[in-house]
Coordinates of C-alpha atoms in Angstrom, one line a residue:
M1 CA 26.7 5.4 1.1
G2 CA 27.6 5.8 -2.7
L3 CA 24.9 6.7 -5.2
F4 CA 24.2 2.9 -6.1
S5 CA 24.8 1.6 -2.6
R6 CA 21.9 0.0 -0.7
K7 CA 21.1 -0.4 2.9
P8 CA 22.0 -4.0 3.9
K9 CA 19.0 -6.5 4.3
L10 CA 17.0 -6.4 7.5
P11 CA 18.9 -8.9 9.9
P12 CA 16.8 -12.0 10.8
A13 CA 16.8 -11.2 14.5
D14 CA 15.0 -8.0 13.7
R15 CA 12.5 -9.3 11.3
P16 CA 8.9 -9.1 12.5
P17 CA 6.6 -12.0 12.1
L18 CA 5.4 -11.0 8.4
A19 CA 2.2 -12.6 6.8
R20 CA 2.6 -14.9 3.9
D21 CA 1.7 -12.0 1.3
E22 CA 4.0 -9.2 3.4
R23 CA 7.2 -7.9 2.1
V24 CA 9.7 -5.4 3.7
L25 CA 9.8 -2.0 2.1
A26 CA 12.1 -0.1 4.3
W27 CA 13.4 -0.2 7.8
A28 CA 15.5 1.6 10.3
A29 CA 17.0 0.8 13.6
A30 CA 15.3 3.3 16.1
G31 CA 15.3 4.4 19.8
N32 CA 12.5 5.6 21.7
G33 CA 14.0 6.4 25.0
E34 CA 12.8 3.0 26.2
G35 CA 15.3 1.0 24.4
D36 CA 16.1 0.5 20.8
G37 CA 14.5 -1.5 18.1
V38 CA 13.7 -1.6 14.6
V39 CA 11.0 0.1 12.7
V40 CA 9.7 -1.7 9.6
A41 CA 7.6 -0.7 6.8
S42 CA 5.9 -3.3 5.0
N43 CA 3.4 -3.4 2.0
L44 CA 0.8 -3.9 4.6
G45 CA 1.5 -1.6 7.4
L46 CA 4.2 -0.6 10.0
W47 CA 5.8 -2.5 12.5
L48 CA 7.0 -0.4 15.5
P49 CA 9.5 -1.6 18.3
G50 CA 7.7 -2.9 21.4
R51 CA 4.3 -3.9 19.5
G52 CA 3.7 -7.6 18.8
H53 CA 1.4 -6.6 15.8
R54 CA 1.6 -4.3 12.5
L55 CA -0.3 -1.0 12.5
G56 CA -2.1 -1.1 9.0
W57 CA -1.6 2.1 7.0
H58 CA -5.3 2.9 7.5
D59 CA -4.8 2.9 11.1
I60 CA -2.3 5.6 11.2
L61 CA -4.1 8.9 11.7
K62 CA -0.8 11.1 11.5
A63 CA 3.0 10.3 10.9
V64 CA 5.5 13.1 11.0
W65 CA 9.2 13.2 10.0
S66 CA 11.2 15.8 11.7
G67 CA 14.5 14.9 9.7
R68 CA 15.5 12.8 12.8
Q69 CA 12.5 11.6 14.4
L70 CA 9.4 9.8 13.4
T71 CA 6.2 10.3 15.1
V72 CA 3.5 8.0 14.6
T73 CA 0.0 8.7 15.9
P74 CA -2.2 5.6 15.8
A75 CA -6.0 5.5 15.7
E76 CA -7.6 4.3 18.9
P77 CA -11.2 2.6 18.2
V78 CA -13.8 4.1 20.5
V79 CA -16.9 2.4 19.2
E80 CA -18.0 0.5 16.1
R81 CA -21.1 1.6 14.4
D82 CA -23.1 0.9 11.5
G83 CA -20.7 0.8 8.7
Y84 CA -18.0 2.9 10.4
T85 CA -15.7 3.2 13.4
V86 CA -15.5 6.1 15.6
V87 CA -11.9 6.6 16.6
V88 CA -9.7 9.2 18.5
D89 CA -5.9 9.7 18.5
G90 CA -3.9 7.1 20.3
P91 CA -0.5 7.7 22.2
A92 CA 1.8 9.5 19.6
E93 CA 5.2 7.3 19.4
T94 CA 8.5 9.1 18.5
Y95 CA 11.3 7.0 17.2
L96 CA 14.9 8.5 16.7
L97 CA 16.1 6.9 13.2
L98 CA 19.8 7.9 12.7
D99 CA 19.9 6.1 9.6
P100 CA 16.4 6.4 8.0
G101 CA 17.0 5.5 4.4
D102 CA 13.6 5.3 2.4
L103 CA 11.7 4.6 5.7
P104 CA 10.2 8.2 6.1
H105 CA 9.2 8.3 2.4
Q106 CA 7.6 5.2 2.5
V107 CA 5.7 6.0 5.6
R108 CA 4.6 9.0 4.0
A109 CA 3.7 7.6 0.8
R110 CA 1.6 4.7 2.1
V111 CA -0.3 6.6 4.8
T112 CA -1.4 9.2 2.1
R113 CA -2.1 6.5 -0.4
S114 CA -4.4 4.9 2.1
V115 CA -6.8 8.1 2.1
A116 CA -9.4 7.8 -0.5
Y117 CA -11.7 10.5 1.2
T118 CA -11.4 12.9 4.3
E119 CA -13.4 15.9 5.3
H120 CA -13.5 17.8 8.5
H121 CA -16.8 18.9 10.0
P122 CA -18.4 20.9 13.0
A123 CA -20.3 18.8 15.1
P124 CA -22.3 18.6 18.5
G125 CA -19.7 19.1 21.3
G126 CA -16.7 19.7 18.9
A127 CA -15.7 18.6 15.5
V128 CA -15.1 15.4 13.5
R129 CA -13.2 14.1 10.4
V130 CA -14.6 11.7 8.2
A131 CA -12.3 9.5 6.3
A132 CA -12.7 6.5 4.0
R133 CA -9.3 4.5 4.1
R134 CA -8.1 1.8 1.5
T135 CA -6.8 -1.1 3.8
A136 CA -4.0 -2.9 2.1
G137 CA -5.2 -6.6 0.9
V138 CA -8.9 -5.8 1.2
D139 CA -11.4 -4.6 -1.2
G140 CA -13.6 -1.5 -0.8
L141 CA -13.1 1.3 1.9
T142 CA -13.0 1.2 5.6
W143 CA -15.0 4.4 6.9
T144 CA -14.0 6.1 10.1
V145 CA -15.0 9.3 12.2
R146 CA -12.0 10.7 14.0
L147 CA -13.2 12.8 17.0
D148 CA -11.4 16.1 17.5
P149 CA -9.8 16.4 21.0
G150 CA -12.6 17.4 23.6
T151 CA -15.5 16.1 21.4
P152 CA -17.9 13.8 23.6
P153 CA -18.0 10.2 22.1
D154 CA -21.3 9.5 23.8
D155 CA -23.3 12.4 22.8
A156 CA -26.7 11.1 21.1
A157 CA -26.6 14.3 18.6
L158 CA -23.2 13.6 17.7
H159 CA -24.1 10.0 17.0
A160 CA -27.2 11.1 14.8
E161 CA -24.6 13.9 13.1
T162 CA -21.8 11.2 12.3
D163 CA -24.5 8.7 11.0
R164 CA -25.7 11.8 8.6
L165 CA -22.1 12.7 7.6
V166 CA -20.9 9.2 6.7
T167 CA -24.1 8.4 4.7
A168 CA -23.6 11.7 2.8
A169 CA -20.1 11.1 2.2
R170 CA -20.4 7.5 1.0
A171 CA -23.2 8.8 -1.5
A172 CA -20.8 11.5 -2.6
T173 CA -18.2 8.8 -3.2
A174 CA -20.0 6.1 -4.8
P175 CA -19.3 5.2 -8.2
T176 CA -21.8 6.2 -10.8
D177 CA -22.9 3.7 -13.8
A178 CA -21.7 5.0 -16.8

């Protein structure tokens, strides 16, 4: 492609069922070893082949671009607590992108932009990451506690500690009246 060339538009057959206020930012043909598909980045999230729904930017714990492959690790909810959700890493999904265009840049920028606060803490039985994320199209922040691998989700001491950590993080990030 030349300097001013643009990638062709996403073919209608590959277009995911976008919401009314959703628009395509970038896309790339992909393969994951189980057949081909299309990865589509929109202003509201990421559409991956084989999924009937969009992953919101705030639901992506990690996205890694190797130069040929995009690997996405989604959050998998464990339990809803008062004011936050406890999550673990879902299965990582890897897609080979032969003509990625602007897709890796859009994924990185959107996932990064969704993070308003993040802090890693030791906790009973392991460690946790407290995060506040911006959800596209929604006012305010969505709070999560990601359990490090091996951290037991049903430990009472962990529950008390995560409540304390989220409360402290909310207080530290609350706007002050000027």
